Amino acid sequence: MREKAIGVFDSGFGGLDIMKGIVRELPDYDFVYLGDTARMPYGTRSGKIILDFSREAVDFLFLKNCELVIFACNTASSDALHRIQVDHVPKNHNGKKVLGVLIPAAEVACRLSKNNKIGVIATSSTVSSKSFIREITKIIPEMKIYQQACPLLVPLVEAGEQNSQMAEMALRKYLEPLLAKDIDTLILGCTHYGLLESKIRKIAGRKVKIVSESRIIGAKLKDYLARHPEIETRLAKNKERTFYSTDLTDNFRKLGSRFFGEKIEVRKAELS
Ligand code: DGL
């Protein structure tokens, strides 16, 4: 039997920051990354389109010999993951697994919050799906959750402006209403926000605990694999990393290397 890889899917480059955190925890495993850069951003699209695109991404990654796929994209995790898990995978890839980033982030936030007030910053689509509210209240029903859509942040990070005055102004505008609600925990509910963490920390102050997916998903996956030896034993450990993008631009190499923290070579993916 051919050994399998771990697939990581995002709408674009941001998922590379999550993958960097996963590789830190699981350095020996083989990974296949797919960024749907030709069709990003997903964060302003309808749930139906996000589901269609996500299905195609899952088909592609399973075709590339992945045993399980991580949705690094919060927007896809919010709008498509559940339907893919209960419908698309059983029908088309029986026995395979697809996991998202929301539940791990919700679990960590619930553990950290002492005053039961959690803030969530995310794309417009993730906020309207209310998926974080659903996952958090499943764990602690009385938790108060304050959400803020931050449509300016992804374009700012993509333009390399994460350390700029503009990013600081946008962050203040988005964070102040949440801080005014006295949140003690903040979920960075979007792949790109990890790159803004130092600015967010400065604005939110030390009292607010920050849940960054790039720091937690790797450990959660490691724990999952320890509990699922039937999957773990099928995974290849040759340290091979393959990166696919639906559009090949210099930007992917440049931004991709910035998010992943090392130089990467990117291949063109054809989704159907
Ligand atoms: N990857 C998306 C997310 O985590 C952000 C970028 C986009 O809108 O496509 O929600």
mmCIF file with all atom_site columns, N, CA and C and ligand atoms in Angstrom, residues 9-15 18 33 36 39-45 72-78 101 122-126 154-155 158 188-193 213, ligand 1:
data_model
loop_
_atom_site.group_PDB
_atom_site.id
_atom_site.type_symbol
_atom_site.label_atom_id
_atom_site.label_alt_id
_atom_site.label_comp_id
_atom_site.label_asym_id
_atom_site.label_entity_id
_atom_site.label_seq_id
_atom_site.pdbx_PDB_ins_code
_atom_site.Cartn_x
_atom_site.Cartn_y
_atom_site.Cartn_z
_atom_site.occupancy
_atom_site.B_iso_or_equiv
_atom_site.pdbx_formal_charge
_atom_site.auth_seq_id
_atom_site.auth_comp_id
_atom_site.auth_asym_id
_atom_site.auth_atom_id
_atom_site.pdbx_PDB_model_num
ATOM   1   N N  . PHE A 1 9   ? -5.644  22.524 3.140  1.00 0.00 ? 9   PHE A N  1
ATOM   2   C CA . PHE A 1 9   ? -6.346  23.329 2.138  1.00 0.00 ? 9   PHE A CA 1
ATOM   3   C C  . PHE A 1 9   ? -6.658  24.719 2.675  1.00 0.00 ? 9   PHE A C  1
ATOM   4   N N  . ASP A 1 10  ? -6.411  25.712 1.830  1.00 0.00 ? 10  ASP A N  1
ATOM   5   C CA . ASP A 1 10  ? -6.826  27.085 2.159  1.00 0.00 ? 10  ASP A CA 1
ATOM   6   C C  . ASP A 1 10  ? -7.263  27.770 0.866  1.00 0.00 ? 10  ASP A C  1
ATOM   7   N N  . SER A 1 11  ? -8.002  28.864 1.028  1.00 0.00 ? 11  SER A N  1
ATOM   8   C CA . SER A 1 11  ? -8.380  29.645 -0.135 1.00 0.00 ? 11  SER A CA 1
ATOM   9   C C  . SER A 1 11  ? -7.145  30.248 -0.810 1.00 0.00 ? 11  SER A C  1
ATOM   10  N N  . GLY A 1 12  ? -6.078  30.446 -0.068 1.00 0.00 ? 12  GLY A N  1
ATOM   11  C CA . GLY A 1 12  ? -4.900  31.085 -0.665 1.00 0.00 ? 12  GLY A CA 1
ATOM   12  C C  . GLY A 1 12  ? -3.621  30.764 0.076  1.00 0.00 ? 12  GLY A C  1
ATOM   13  N N  . PHE A 1 13  ? -2.901  31.809 0.432  1.00 0.00 ? 13  PHE A N  1
ATOM   14  C CA . PHE A 1 13  ? -1.577  31.647 1.042  1.00 0.00 ? 13  PHE A CA 1
ATOM   15  C C  . PHE A 1 13  ? -1.624  31.486 2.556  1.00 0.00 ? 13  PHE A C  1
ATOM   16  N N  . GLY A 1 14  ? -2.649  32.091 3.177  1.00 0.00 ? 14  GLY A N  1
ATOM   17  C CA . GLY A 1 14  ? -2.673  32.212 4.638  1.00 0.00 ? 14  GLY A CA 1
ATOM   18  C C  . GLY A 1 14  ? -2.550  30.875 5.342  1.00 0.00 ? 14  GLY A C  1
ATOM   19  N N  . GLY A 1 15  ? -3.097  29.824 4.717  1.00 0.00 ? 15  GLY A N  1
ATOM   20  C CA . GLY A 1 15  ? -3.049  28.497 5.330  1.00 0.00 ? 15  GLY A CA 1
ATOM   21  C C  . GLY A 1 15  ? -1.629  27.999 5.519  1.00 0.00 ? 15  GLY A C  1
ATOM   22  N N  . ILE A 1 18  ? -0.683  28.299 9.041  1.00 0.00 ? 18  ILE A N  1
ATOM   23  C CA . ILE A 1 18  ? -1.210  27.185 9.850  1.00 0.00 ? 18  ILE A CA 1
ATOM   24  C C  . ILE A 1 18  ? -0.352  25.943 9.595  1.00 0.00 ? 18  ILE A C  1
ATOM   25  N N  . TYR A 1 33  ? -0.052  20.748 0.120  1.00 0.00 ? 33  TYR A N  1
ATOM   26  C CA . TYR A 1 33  ? -0.793  21.990 0.382  1.00 0.00 ? 33  TYR A CA 1
ATOM   27  C C  . TYR A 1 33  ? -1.504  22.426 -0.897 1.00 0.00 ? 33  TYR A C  1
ATOM   28  N N  . ASP A 1 36  ? -6.234  27.859 -3.149 1.00 0.00 ? 36  ASP A N  1
ATOM   29  C CA . ASP A 1 36  ? -7.078  28.177 -4.311 1.00 0.00 ? 36  ASP A CA 1
ATOM   30  C C  . ASP A 1 36  ? -6.961  29.667 -4.643 1.00 0.00 ? 36  ASP A C  1
ATOM   31  N N  . ARG A 1 39  ? -9.194  31.833 -6.961 1.00 0.00 ? 39  ARG A N  1
ATOM   32  C CA . ARG A 1 39  ? -10.582 32.189 -6.608 1.00 0.00 ? 39  ARG A CA 1
ATOM   33  C C  . ARG A 1 39  ? -10.693 32.837 -5.238 1.00 0.00 ? 39  ARG A C  1
ATOM   34  N N  . MET A 1 40  ? -9.560  33.126 -4.621 1.00 0.00 ? 40  MET A N  1
ATOM   35  C CA . MET A 1 40  ? -9.645  33.794 -3.323 1.00 0.00 ? 40  MET A CA 1
ATOM   36  C C  . MET A 1 40  ? -9.905  35.287 -3.537 1.00 0.00 ? 40  MET A C  1
ATOM   37  N N  . PRO A 1 41  ? -10.453 36.046 -2.606 1.00 0.00 ? 41  PRO A N  1
ATOM   38  C CA . PRO A 1 41  ? -10.840 35.611 -1.267 1.00 0.00 ? 41  PRO A CA 1
ATOM   39  C C  . PRO A 1 41  ? -12.165 34.853 -1.237 1.00 0.00 ? 41  PRO A C  1
ATOM   40  N N  . TYR A 1 42  ? -12.244 33.887 -0.337 1.00 0.00 ? 42  TYR A N  1
ATOM   41  C CA . TYR A 1 42  ? -13.504 33.181 -0.089 1.00 0.00 ? 42  TYR A CA 1
ATOM   42  C C  . TYR A 1 42  ? -14.378 33.983 0.880  1.00 0.00 ? 42  TYR A C  1
ATOM   43  N N  . GLY A 1 43  ? -13.731 34.817 1.683  1.00 0.00 ? 43  GLY A N  1
ATOM   44  C CA . GLY A 1 43  ? -14.394 35.450 2.823  1.00 0.00 ? 43  GLY A CA 1
ATOM   45  C C  . GLY A 1 43  ? -15.536 36.385 2.504  1.00 0.00 ? 43  GLY A C  1
ATOM   46  N N  . THR A 1 44  ? -15.686 36.734 1.209  1.00 0.00 ? 44  THR A N  1
ATOM   47  C CA . THR A 1 44  ? -16.792 37.607 0.835  1.00 0.00 ? 44  THR A CA 1
ATOM   48  C C  . THR A 1 44  ? -17.787 36.863 -0.048 1.00 0.00 ? 44  THR A C  1
ATOM   49  N N  . ARG A 1 45  ? -17.594 35.552 -0.223 1.00 0.00 ? 45  ARG A N  1
ATOM   50  C CA . ARG A 1 45  ? -18.461 34.775 -1.133 1.00 0.00 ? 45  ARG A CA 1
ATOM   51  C C  . ARG A 1 45  ? -19.636 34.136 -0.395 1.00 0.00 ? 45  ARG A C  1
ATOM   52  N N  . ALA A 1 72  ? -7.477  24.526 6.619  1.00 0.00 ? 72  ALA A N  1
ATOM   53  C CA . ALA A 1 72  ? -6.836  25.619 7.353  1.00 0.00 ? 72  ALA A CA 1
ATOM   54  C C  . ALA A 1 72  ? -7.687  26.884 7.245  1.00 0.00 ? 72  ALA A C  1
ATOM   55  N N  . CYS A 1 73  ? -8.507  26.941 6.216  1.00 0.00 ? 73  CYS A N  1
ATOM   56  C CA . CYS A 1 73  ? -9.324  28.122 5.940  1.00 0.00 ? 73  CYS A CA 1
ATOM   57  C C  . CYS A 1 73  ? -10.529 28.170 6.891  1.00 0.00 ? 73  CYS A C  1
ATOM   58  N N  . ASN A 1 74  ? -10.642 29.242 7.659  1.00 0.00 ? 74  ASN A N  1
ATOM   59  C CA . ASN A 1 74  ? -11.781 29.384 8.582  1.00 0.00 ? 74  ASN A CA 1
ATOM   60  C C  . ASN A 1 74  ? -13.088 29.524 7.826  1.00 0.00 ? 74  ASN A C  1
ATOM   61  N N  . THR A 1 75  ? -13.030 30.224 6.690  1.00 0.00 ? 75  THR A N  1
ATOM   62  C CA . THR A 1 75  ? -14.243 30.453 5.917  1.00 0.00 ? 75  THR A CA 1
ATOM   63  C C  . THR A 1 75  ? -14.773 29.116 5.378  1.00 0.00 ? 75  THR A C  1
ATOM   64  N N  . ALA A 1 76  ? -13.887 28.286 4.843  1.00 0.00 ? 76  ALA A N  1
ATOM   65  C CA . ALA A 1 76  ? -14.313 26.959 4.360  1.00 0.00 ? 76  ALA A CA 1
ATOM   66  C C  . ALA A 1 76  ? -14.717 26.074 5.535  1.00 0.00 ? 76  ALA A C  1
ATOM   67  N N  . SER A 1 77  ? -14.010 26.186 6.654  1.00 0.00 ? 77  SER A N  1
ATOM   68  C CA . SER A 1 77  ? -14.382 25.394 7.837  1.00 0.00 ? 77  SER A CA 1
ATOM   69  C C  . SER A 1 77  ? -15.781 25.793 8.314  1.00 0.00 ? 77  SER A C  1
ATOM   70  N N  . SER A 1 78  ? -16.123 27.074 8.181  1.00 0.00 ? 78  SER A N  1
ATOM   71  C CA . SER A 1 78  ? -17.422 27.570 8.652  1.00 0.00 ? 78  SER A CA 1
ATOM   72  C C  . SER A 1 78  ? -18.554 27.190 7.709  1.00 0.00 ? 78  SER A C  1
ATOM   73  N N  . VAL A 1 101 ? -10.526 23.936 11.545 1.00 0.00 ? 101 VAL A N  1
ATOM   74  C CA . VAL A 1 101 ? -9.780  24.690 12.567 1.00 0.00 ? 101 VAL A CA 1
ATOM   75  C C  . VAL A 1 101 ? -10.678 25.300 13.648 1.00 0.00 ? 101 VAL A C  1
ATOM   76  N N  . ALA A 1 122 ? -12.860 37.689 12.250 1.00 0.00 ? 122 ALA A N  1
ATOM   77  C CA . ALA A 1 122 ? -12.890 36.736 11.137 1.00 0.00 ? 122 ALA A CA 1
ATOM   78  C C  . ALA A 1 122 ? -13.358 37.446 9.868  1.00 0.00 ? 122 ALA A C  1
ATOM   79  N N  . THR A 1 123 ? -13.453 36.688 8.772  1.00 0.00 ? 123 THR A N  1
ATOM   80  C CA . THR A 1 123 ? -13.982 37.278 7.536  1.00 0.00 ? 123 THR A CA 1
ATOM   81  C C  . THR A 1 123 ? -15.498 37.479 7.673  1.00 0.00 ? 123 THR A C  1
ATOM   82  N N  . SER A 1 124 ? -16.054 38.247 6.746  1.00 0.00 ? 124 SER A N  1
ATOM   83  C CA . SER A 1 124 ? -17.501 38.522 6.793  1.00 0.00 ? 124 SER A CA 1
ATOM   84  C C  . SER A 1 124 ? -18.296 37.228 6.696  1.00 0.00 ? 124 SER A C  1
ATOM   85  N N  . SER A 1 125 ? -17.841 36.323 5.836  1.00 0.00 ? 125 SER A N  1
ATOM   86  C CA . SER A 1 125 ? -18.585 35.085 5.631  1.00 0.00 ? 125 SER A CA 1
ATOM   87  C C  . SER A 1 125 ? -18.553 34.199 6.889  1.00 0.00 ? 125 SER A C  1
ATOM   88  N N  . THR A 1 126 ? -17.408 34.113 7.524  1.00 0.00 ? 126 THR A N  1
ATOM   89  C CA . THR A 1 126 ? -17.306 33.321 8.765  1.00 0.00 ? 126 THR A CA 1
ATOM   90  C C  . THR A 1 126 ? -18.209 33.919 9.839  1.00 0.00 ? 126 THR A C  1
ATOM   91  N N  . VAL A 1 154 ? -7.407  40.986 5.437  1.00 0.00 ? 154 VAL A N  1
ATOM   92  C CA . VAL A 1 154 ? -6.779  40.079 4.467  1.00 0.00 ? 154 VAL A CA 1
ATOM   93  C C  . VAL A 1 154 ? -6.070  40.878 3.360  1.00 0.00 ? 154 VAL A C  1
ATOM   94  N N  . PRO A 1 155 ? -6.745  41.858 2.732  1.00 0.00 ? 155 PRO A N  1
ATOM   95  C CA . PRO A 1 155 ? -6.032  42.627 1.695  1.00 0.00 ? 155 PRO A CA 1
ATOM   96  C C  . PRO A 1 155 ? -4.784  43.338 2.231  1.00 0.00 ? 155 PRO A C  1
ATOM   97  N N  . GLU A 1 158 ? -2.056  40.717 2.581  1.00 0.00 ? 158 GLU A N  1
ATOM   98  C CA . GLU A 1 158 ? -1.618  40.276 1.245  1.00 0.00 ? 158 GLU A CA 1
ATOM   99  C C  . GLU A 1 158 ? -0.756  41.335 0.570  1.00 0.00 ? 158 GLU A C  1
ATOM   100 N N  . LEU A 1 188 ? -8.331  34.558 16.821 1.00 0.00 ? 188 LEU A N  1
ATOM   101 C CA . LEU A 1 188 ? -7.960  35.064 15.498 1.00 0.00 ? 188 LEU A CA 1
ATOM   102 C C  . LEU A 1 188 ? -8.531  34.068 14.489 1.00 0.00 ? 188 LEU A C  1
ATOM   103 N N  . GLY A 1 189 ? -9.760  34.331 14.042 1.00 0.00 ? 189 GLY A N  1
ATOM   104 C CA . GLY A 1 189 ? -10.501 33.345 13.257 1.00 0.00 ? 189 GLY A CA 1
ATOM   105 C C  . GLY A 1 189 ? -10.309 33.459 11.766 1.00 0.00 ? 189 GLY A C  1
ATOM   106 N N  . CYS A 1 190 ? -9.085  33.666 11.344 1.00 0.00 ? 190 CYS A N  1
ATOM   107 C CA . CYS A 1 190 ? -8.778  33.769 9.913  1.00 0.00 ? 190 CYS A CA 1
ATOM   108 C C  . CYS A 1 190 ? -7.296  33.459 9.740  1.00 0.00 ? 190 CYS A C  1
ATOM   109 N N  . THR A 1 191 ? -7.009  32.749 8.659  1.00 0.00 ? 191 THR A N  1
ATOM   110 C CA . THR A 1 191 ? -5.627  32.330 8.411  1.00 0.00 ? 191 THR A CA 1
ATOM   111 C C  . THR A 1 191 ? -4.616  33.482 8.456  1.00 0.00 ? 191 THR A C  1
ATOM   112 N N  . HIS A 1 192 ? -5.034  34.658 7.989  1.00 0.00 ? 192 HIS A N  1
ATOM   113 C CA . HIS A 1 192 ? -4.074  35.756 7.824  1.00 0.00 ? 192 HIS A CA 1
ATOM   114 C C  . HIS A 1 192 ? -3.725  36.502 9.113  1.00 0.00 ? 192 HIS A C  1
ATOM   115 N N  . TYR A 1 193 ? -4.553  36.329 10.130 1.00 0.00 ? 193 TYR A N  1
ATOM   116 C CA . TYR A 1 193 ? -4.407  37.213 11.285 1.00 0.00 ? 193 TYR A CA 1
ATOM   117 C C  . TYR A 1 193 ? -3.213  36.866 12.165 1.00 0.00 ? 193 TYR A C  1
ATOM   118 N N  . GLU A 1 213 ? -4.520  30.212 15.669 1.00 0.00 ? 213 GLU A N  1
ATOM   119 C CA . GLU A 1 213 ? -4.627  28.851 15.131 1.00 0.00 ? 213 GLU A CA 1
ATOM   120 C C  . GLU A 1 213 ? -3.264  28.309 14.704 1.00 0.00 ? 213 GLU A C  1
HETATM 121 N N1 . DGL B 2 .   ? -8.449  31.805 4.348  1.00 0.00 ? 1   DGL B N1 1
HETATM 122 C C1 . DGL B 2 .   ? -9.527  32.688 4.704  1.00 0.00 ? 1   DGL B C1 1
HETATM 123 C C2 . DGL B 2 .   ? -9.966  32.402 6.135  1.00 0.00 ? 1   DGL B C2 1
HETATM 124 O O1 . DGL B 2 .   ? -9.243  31.849 6.951  1.00 0.00 ? 1   DGL B O1 1
HETATM 125 C C3 . DGL B 2 .   ? -9.138  34.136 4.542  1.00 0.00 ? 1   DGL B C3 1
HETATM 126 C C4 . DGL B 2 .   ? -8.904  34.557 3.106  1.00 0.00 ? 1   DGL B C4 1
HETATM 127 C C5 . DGL B 2 .   ? -10.152 34.537 2.238  1.00 0.00 ? 1   DGL B C5 1
HETATM 128 O O2 . DGL B 2 .   ? -11.107 35.302 2.501  1.00 0.00 ? 1   DGL B O2 1
HETATM 129 O O3 . DGL B 2 .   ? -10.160 33.742 1.300  1.00 0.00 ? 1   DGL B O3 1
HETATM 130 O O4 . DGL B 2 .   ? -11.081 32.727 6.490  1.00 0.00 ? 1   DGL B O4 1
#
